[in-house]
Amino acid sequence: MKRVSIVGGSGYTGGELLRILLDHPAVEVVQVTSRSRLGEYVYQVHPNLRKRSTLKFTDPDLLEPVDVLFLALPHGQAQHKIEEYAALAPTIIDLSADFRLRDAQAYQVWYKEPHSAPQWLSRFVYGLAELHRPEMSSAHYVSGVGCNATASILALLPLVKSGLLNPESSVIIEIKVGSSEGGAEGNPGSHHPERAHVIRTFSPFGHRHTAEVIQELDLKNVSLTMTSVDLVRGVLATAHATLQPGVATKDLWKAYRAIANENPFIRIVKEQRGIYRVPEPKVLAGSNYADLGFELDESSGHVVAMCAIDNLMKGASGSAVQSMNLMLGLAETTGLDFPGLHPI
Amino acid sequence: MKRVSIVGGSGYTGGELLRILLDHPAVEVVQVTSRSRLGEYVYQVHPNLRKRSTLKFTDPDLLEPVDVLFLALPHGQAQHKIEEYAALAPTIIDLSADFRLRDAQAYQVWYKEPHSAPQWLSRFVYGLAELHRPEMSSAHYVSGVGCNATASILALLPLVKSGLLNPESSVIIEIKVGSSEGGAEGNPGSHHPERAHVIRTFSPFGHRHTAEVIQELDLKNVSLTMTSVDLVRGVLATAHATLQPGVATKDLWKAYRAIANENPFIRIVKEQRGIYRVPEPKVLAGSNYADLGFELDESSGHVVAMCAIDNLMKGASGSAVQSMNLMLGLAETTGLDFPGLHPI
Amino acid sequence: MKRVSIVGGSGYTGGELLRILLDHPAVEVVQVTSRSRLGEYVYQVHPNLRKRSTLKFTDPDLLEPVDVLFLALPHGQAQHKIEEYAALAPTIIDLSADFRLRDAQAYQVWYKEPHSAPQWLSRFVYGLAELHRPEMSSAHYVSGVGCNATASILALLPLVKSGLLNPESSVIIEIKVGSSEGGAEGNPGSHHPERAHVIRTFSPFGHRHTAEVIQELDLKNVSLTMTSVDLVRGVLATAHATLQPGVATKDLWKAYRAIANENPFIRIVKEQRGIYRVPEPKVLAGSNYADLGFELDESSGHVVAMCAIDNLMKGASGSAVQSMNLMLGLAETTGLDFPGLHPI
Amino acid sequence: MKRVSIVGGSGYTGGELLRILLDHPAVEVVQVTSRSRLGEYVYQVHPNLRKRSTLKFTDPDLLEPVDVLFLALPHGQAQHKIEEYAALAPTIIDLSADFRLRDAQAYQVWYKEPHSAPQWLSRFVYGLAELHRPEMSSAHYVSGVGCNATASILALLPLVKSGLLNPESSVIIEIKVGSSEGGAEGNPGSHHPERAHVIRTFSPFGHRHTAEVIQELDLKNVSLTMTSVDLVRGVLATAHATLQPGVATKDLWKAYRAIANENPFIRIVKEQRGIYRVPEPKVLAGSNYADLGFELDESSGHVVAMCAIDNLMKGASGSAVQSMNLMLGLAETTGLDFPGLHPI
């Protein structure tokens, strides 16, 4: 049993990590820290864990050495203490945005402030197993993933990897998100009477997760447009792009099947009839699957590529545990077998 | 045209008042005050009013004399300045809880502090036209109504007024409410991921609106149980009581029809088939109707009496304007003719 | 008072028409037909109309002559009986898709069957006052509008009319829709456990409303991608396009202000701060407004243009009544003054 | 590994059973039948099972002998073929209402038709482990449970078992339910525009599940009032009753703790502060927990007792698997360890 701790365990990401790790057969949760909820039982903050754990939140300044440290702090904090954390654990997975970008310049452009530990950027592997499985087996440090970046990257992955995407194509990604993406702290816009029933395009351009898509897929002309809808968990990315001339639907099927075969958490959802013809996030709540779909207008080469995920699982804590499994040499799917619910 | 102003216009109740009054044919809105949103256009706070009004929020300390003053302040404020308000307008309608109870002792019991203007309590008429229509025509001061009290009172009104209710009966009122009842200010429990999809019995006993039901219906053994559900606007009160021995369903029909005939905003919803057989708040959003229904177990005398309202309309601002109409000698329904939407 | 009737009054569009017309100061509703609900009170099908109308659904084969006839039948029916209807009323507004396209060939392409009254196509004016106000004052026949077409057309109108849109630009329109768009008849995908909480891209390409956007804006390279979200009423169109080189945000402001000034139901929603910075359909339920917004990446010329409407109002019945007002020489906004609710 | 089959696997209850059993460590799913979806992959009907199972629905007339047979048919069917099923498997769990009542007379009263296999009623144990754990270890036949009955019974269980309930007390149980309770087949009232946002008291009296509460708790004066709210999974029962004179809150704590200690799936939710102070179904989706809470007015003896469950789990398939575990001598919680999600 590996000993693991979670730093910053009172947010939604921390809670989801804890849910997974408490039932993970190869690890034991040693500490979960929270400055604001110090001393409270974890189930008082994560009510689904009642009768499942008698852990209490501990002081983040009193961390014990462990085998694996998960950092689930708000963005901008982990980079200031990464040396301390590294002294406590040989394996670190940081779910924040602090170590996702490889280039300190890019970090400054997108996050509007200099990175405080730029020398650490190259030590981290970007935390998406579908892109970096080989590196993860020997990595000590893996970053988190942006949930919108994950949905975007996986929507495009079959097109990019197969070389079917026209390299000159602009890529417009329309992303619809649920409210848990904003985290556990409320704001005026998350007040239920204001947030319920919205279709709110809160970010037409310039969302920070764009930087991850550019970096990981080596694309240039990409934009993410973010729209909030009435849902708690879930992201759907609908990407519009142009393929190489002459590409047919059967070529895409081949590209998608290759990706689905290589990756245990990738599924293709493309049915001719019935209710469940396209990827939908609602059926993924709690699961680590990424469901992919596509539709091609062969005459114009315009492809619509879709990816649905649970932002707290594949888009955050699920991918983090998947990375841990690979780093520890465990089966990639260990502890991540919940298939999701239907109906929900 | 009567000149009216709204004190405390940035909350949900103030916004709803403003929406009604801007289209009311017999009044002109002079001022809408807000300390926190001072100087902003009203449509920046109430986005439905964009292109409908160029009013800006004014300083509550710079009120002009008007014909009618609506007070839409948080509970506990109006009682401290009621003398000042009375010097500015001959007609005052206070939507807060400050002047709903006639008895200063009862106020202290339910609101846990002494009333600061007890001599004013007897000058106010309780603001439900269905109970106090005659007094309103000569009243200068009318209180608001509690939304849950309104739903409870109207659910029981046909039973009480007809004398069919067994005076020994305990009355259990189960109330389901939407999120707008909590007002425009957020709190941890109103954060969308926490508030969406709830069925949360947040107050099994002791809700303050109970005092209004006791006072207005002269009942003794009444309890209100409050449960939040996933809806923005709307209250459904489901009351359980015991009738006098031998009462039959046809007697109830007679009692309900009498109430519906006397009151323009009371409707009976009791159909044998179809989807719309019972009162439902969703169809009432924006309307001033109170929909009543009932079901009787003749063998036991157990009656289930229902009332659905929009908490911001019949449960607050709609009743306030209905009171104003009566106080000004206008037709009771003036400005309150929006029938609600379907579907919604 | 003009005498008006509604053919096909039991659907959502018919119900919304009826709600508007019952309170419209210049018309009297004579008949509302429904074969399936024949003889029932209209409020048994449209529960918001209880206590508002004692009309009953009448036989569609027993229509009386009137001044204005609204046809709210399922698509494909009106074209077969248009001669009969024309014999009954000098003014006809058909809300179906039957007479929206001017070109019988285009109709066949998009609707997969030949039009049965092609000679009538040129007699109809497309029913969007913002495009055809002058023609409407002398028109006898006006078509309905597709709700998604309306949102798309109005989102792009300032760009097209000002000439700022690059004529070579492809236009990708992502449309998010509520469930009422599917009509009052259920299907397996509209069953609440299946339809609640969805983000379902049910039509990546080829939606029939595309034909209306092409026709009315004279654009070539346009695609509509349709995604269902959890909402009952509302459409948000988010259009992506490329502008002429050198266009700046201030040029767009000018173009949008011109459109908003010319059209009483067009509003610009583009705020720097607060919750209500962009167009959102939820605040439009029951209102005839179309709220427009935009964001421009000046460096690339990529514009994101948004339009929010209530699909049953501006996207159907509201536009139909707006057309009637113009056809009858009434003020354009008559009977359409409900501003929408907040919160909701 | 025990071999199990599911008869009637295309409904929501059958899908939930299948989800649990596919990951259950002690069983192997042999057949899942469906006449209407014959030959389709189970994941085409239960989309969460994609990539989890390659089972196809088989013909219900071609059942193989197995160790355990789950019957998940619509009510009224299993009783006609129970002899056939019994010939195929030594252990049968029937999730329908057919074998829940012990008394054929009572069945006829509540289900309005005679039972067709009355001699089998006494062979079945009512399928709630919290009531019948000892009998289950030797039972061959266990019934399902009504979801509303389960929530009602468990809400009252600590009061009844401790003897604190006043035997003369009437018991009024207000139940709020999500839409999945109605099953996978749609109806006019389940069409999303009609079902979304409802608070609809569809059954004030006389719900069939009342019979189970009466039978299992030996209560006389019990009524269930059913209200639909906007949620897919979940039931909250709020029961009102009167306790024996002199009972104090501390006595209730003792009674509740005893029940929670004896039963692995019973939790007490009663906190003084925070958001999660009372039982709420939303946090239980997918879990087999029943969360109990209570509030007592010591002066009157009026107790409000609450129970929240997932209607498809503890209220149906979860309890059925829990019963199977006990019948097979397995640990009671086997395969039922999913704790639920937060937020959701």
Coordinates of N, CA, C and O in Angstrom, one line a residue, chain A residues 179 187-200 228-230, chain B residues 10-13 15 37 43-48 178-187 190-193 195 230-233 312, chain C residues 231 274-278 280-283 341-344:
Chain A
S179 N -21.7 23.9 -13.5 CA -21.3 24.9 -12.5 C -20.2 24.5 -11.6 O -19.6 25.3 -11.0
N187 N -19.9 32.9 -5.9 CA -19.8 34.3 -6.3 C -21.1 34.8 -6.8 O -22.1 34.0 -6.9
P188 N -21.3 36.1 -7.0 CA -22.6 36.6 -7.4 C -23.3 35.8 -8.6 O -24.5 35.5 -8.6
G189 N -22.5 35.4 -9.5 CA -23.0 34.7 -10.7 C -23.3 33.3 -10.4 O -24.0 32.6 -11.2
S190 N -22.9 32.7 -9.3 CA -23.2 31.3 -9.0 C -24.4 31.2 -8.1 O -24.8 30.0 -7.7
H191 N -24.9 32.3 -7.6 CA -26.1 32.2 -6.8 C -27.3 31.6 -7.6 O -27.5 31.9 -8.7
H192 N -27.9 30.6 -7.0 CA -28.8 29.7 -7.7 C -29.8 30.4 -8.6 O -30.0 30.1 -9.8
P193 N -30.5 31.5 -8.1 CA -31.5 32.1 -9.0 C -30.9 32.8 -10.2 O -31.5 32.9 -11.2
E194 N -29.6 33.1 -10.1 CA -28.9 33.7 -11.3 C -28.3 32.6 -12.2 O -28.1 32.8 -13.4
R195 N -27.8 31.5 -11.6 CA -27.1 30.5 -12.3 C -28.0 29.5 -13.0 O -27.6 28.8 -14.0
A196 N -29.2 29.2 -12.3 CA -30.1 28.2 -12.9 C -30.6 28.6 -14.2 O -30.8 29.8 -14.5
H197 N -30.7 27.7 -15.1 CA -31.3 27.9 -16.5 C -30.5 28.8 -17.4 O -31.0 29.2 -18.4
V198 N -29.2 29.0 -17.1 CA -28.5 29.9 -17.9 C -28.0 29.2 -19.2 O -27.8 28.0 -19.2
I199 N -27.9 30.0 -20.2 CA -27.0 29.7 -21.4 C -26.2 31.0 -21.5 O -26.7 32.0 -22.0
R200 N -25.0 31.0 -20.9 CA -24.2 32.2 -20.7 C -22.8 32.1 -21.3 O -22.0 31.4 -20.8
S228 N -21.7 28.7 -20.1 CA -22.2 28.0 -19.0 C -23.7 27.5 -19.3 O -24.5 28.3 -19.8
V229 N -23.9 26.3 -18.9 CA -25.3 25.8 -19.0 C -25.7 25.2 -17.7 O -24.9 25.1 -16.8
D230 N -27.0 24.8 -17.6 CA -27.6 24.3 -16.3 C -27.3 22.9 -16.1 O -28.0 22.0 -16.5
Chain B
S10 N -33.0 47.3 -5.0 CA -32.0 46.4 -5.7 C -32.2 44.9 -5.4 O -31.5 44.1 -6.1
G11 N -33.1 44.6 -4.5 CA -33.4 43.2 -4.3 C -34.4 42.6 -5.2 O -34.9 43.3 -6.1
Y12 N -34.7 41.3 -5.1 CA -35.6 40.7 -6.0 C -37.0 41.2 -5.8 O -37.8 41.4 -6.8
T13 N -37.4 41.5 -4.6 CA -38.7 42.1 -4.4 C -38.8 43.5 -5.0 O -39.8 43.8 -5.6
G15 N -37.1 44.7 -7.4 CA -37.1 44.5 -8.9 C -38.4 44.2 -9.5 O -38.9 44.7 -10.5
R37 N -26.1 50.0 -4.9 CA -26.0 50.2 -6.3 C -26.2 51.6 -6.8 O -26.6 51.8 -7.9
Y43 N -31.5 48.8 -14.9 CA -31.4 47.6 -15.7 C -30.1 46.9 -15.5 O -30.0 45.7 -16.0
Q44 N -29.1 47.5 -14.9 CA -27.9 46.7 -14.6 C -28.1 45.7 -13.5 O -27.3 44.8 -13.4
V45 N -29.1 45.9 -12.7 CA -29.4 45.1 -11.6 C -30.6 44.2 -11.9 O -30.6 43.0 -11.5
H46 N -31.5 44.7 -12.7 CA -32.7 44.0 -13.1 C -32.7 43.9 -14.6 O -33.3 44.7 -15.3
P47 N -32.0 42.9 -15.2 CA -31.7 42.9 -16.6 C -32.9 42.8 -17.5 O -32.8 43.2 -18.7
N48 N -34.0 42.4 -17.0 CA -35.3 42.4 -17.8 C -35.8 43.8 -18.1 O -36.6 44.0 -19.0
G178 N -38.8 27.6 -4.0 CA -37.7 27.8 -4.9 C -36.7 28.7 -4.3 O -36.8 29.2 -3.2
S179 N -35.6 28.9 -5.0 CA -34.4 29.6 -4.5 C -34.6 31.1 -4.4 O -33.8 31.7 -3.6
S180 N -35.5 31.7 -5.1 CA -35.6 33.2 -5.1 C -36.1 33.6 -3.7 O -35.9 34.8 -3.4
E181 N -36.7 32.7 -3.0 CA -37.3 33.1 -1.7 C -36.2 33.6 -0.8 O -36.4 34.4 0.2
G182 N -34.9 33.1 -1.0 CA -33.8 33.5 -0.1 C -33.3 34.9 -0.4 O -32.4 35.3 0.3
G183 N -33.8 35.5 -1.4 CA -33.3 36.9 -1.7 C -32.1 36.9 -2.7 O -31.6 35.9 -3.1
A184 N -31.7 38.1 -3.0 CA -30.7 38.3 -4.1 C -29.3 38.1 -3.6 O -28.3 38.0 -4.4
E185 N -29.1 38.0 -2.3 CA -27.7 37.8 -1.7 C -27.4 36.3 -1.6 O -28.2 35.6 -1.0
G186 N -26.3 35.9 -2.1 CA -25.9 34.5 -2.1 C -25.4 34.1 -0.7 O -25.1 34.9 0.2
N187 N -25.4 32.8 -0.5 CA -24.8 32.2 0.7 C -24.2 30.9 0.3 O -24.5 30.4 -0.8
S190 N -26.6 28.5 -1.3 CA -27.2 28.9 -2.6 C -26.3 28.8 -3.8 O -26.7 29.1 -4.9
H191 N -25.0 28.4 -3.5 CA -24.1 28.2 -4.6 C -24.6 27.1 -5.5 O -25.0 26.0 -5.0
H192 N -24.7 27.3 -6.8 CA -25.4 26.5 -7.7 C -25.1 25.0 -7.6 O -26.0 24.1 -7.5
P193 N -23.8 24.6 -7.5 CA -23.6 23.1 -7.4 C -24.2 22.5 -6.1 O -24.5 21.3 -6.0
R195 N -27.0 24.0 -4.5 CA -28.5 24.3 -4.5 C -29.2 23.5 -5.6 O -30.4 23.3 -5.4
D230 N -35.7 22.3 -6.5 CA -35.0 23.0 -7.6 C -35.9 23.8 -8.5 O -36.6 23.2 -9.4
L231 N -36.0 25.0 -8.2 CA -36.9 25.9 -8.9 C -36.5 27.3 -8.5 O -35.9 27.5 -7.4
V232 N -36.7 28.3 -9.3 CA -36.3 29.7 -8.9 C -37.5 30.4 -8.2 O -37.4 30.9 -7.1
R233 N -38.6 30.4 -8.9 CA -39.8 31.1 -8.4 C -40.8 30.1 -8.1 O -41.2 29.2 -9.0
L312 N -42.6 35.8 -5.5 CA -42.3 37.3 -5.7 C -43.5 38.1 -6.1 O -43.4 39.3 -6.1
Chain C
L231 N -33.2 23.6 -20.3 CA -33.9 24.9 -20.2 C -35.2 24.6 -21.0 O -35.2 23.7 -21.8
G274 N -20.3 43.0 -13.7 CA -21.6 42.5 -13.2 C -21.9 41.1 -13.8 O -21.1 40.5 -14.4
I275 N -23.1 40.6 -13.5 CA -23.5 39.3 -13.9 C -24.0 39.3 -15.3 O -23.9 38.3 -16.0
Y276 N -24.6 40.4 -15.7 CA -25.4 40.4 -16.9 C -24.6 41.1 -18.1 O -25.0 42.1 -18.6
R277 N -23.5 40.5 -18.5 CA -22.6 41.1 -19.4 C -22.9 40.7 -20.9 O -22.5 41.3 -21.8
V278 N -23.6 39.6 -21.0 CA -23.8 39.0 -22.4 C -25.3 38.6 -22.5 O -26.0 38.5 -21.5
E280 N -28.6 36.6 -22.6 CA -28.9 35.3 -22.0 C -30.4 35.1 -22.2 O -31.2 35.9 -21.9
P281 N -30.8 33.9 -22.7 CA -32.2 33.7 -23.0 C -33.0 33.6 -21.7 O -34.2 33.9 -21.8
K282 N -32.5 33.2 -20.6 CA -33.4 33.0 -19.5 C -34.2 34.2 -19.1 O -35.4 34.1 -18.7
V283 N -33.6 35.4 -19.2 CA -34.3 36.6 -18.8 C -35.3 37.0 -19.8 O -36.0 38.0 -19.6
L341 N -39.0 38.2 -16.9 CA -38.9 38.2 -15.5 C -37.4 38.0 -15.0 O -36.6 37.4 -15.8
H342 N -37.2 38.5 -13.9 CA -35.9 38.3 -13.2 C -36.1 38.3 -11.7 O -36.7 39.2 -11.2
P343 N -35.6 37.3 -11.0 CA -34.9 36.1 -11.5 C -36.0 35.1 -12.0 O -37.1 35.3 -11.7
I344 N -35.5 34.1 -12.7 CA -36.4 33.1 -13.2 C -35.6 31.9 -13.4 O -34.4 32.0 -13.8

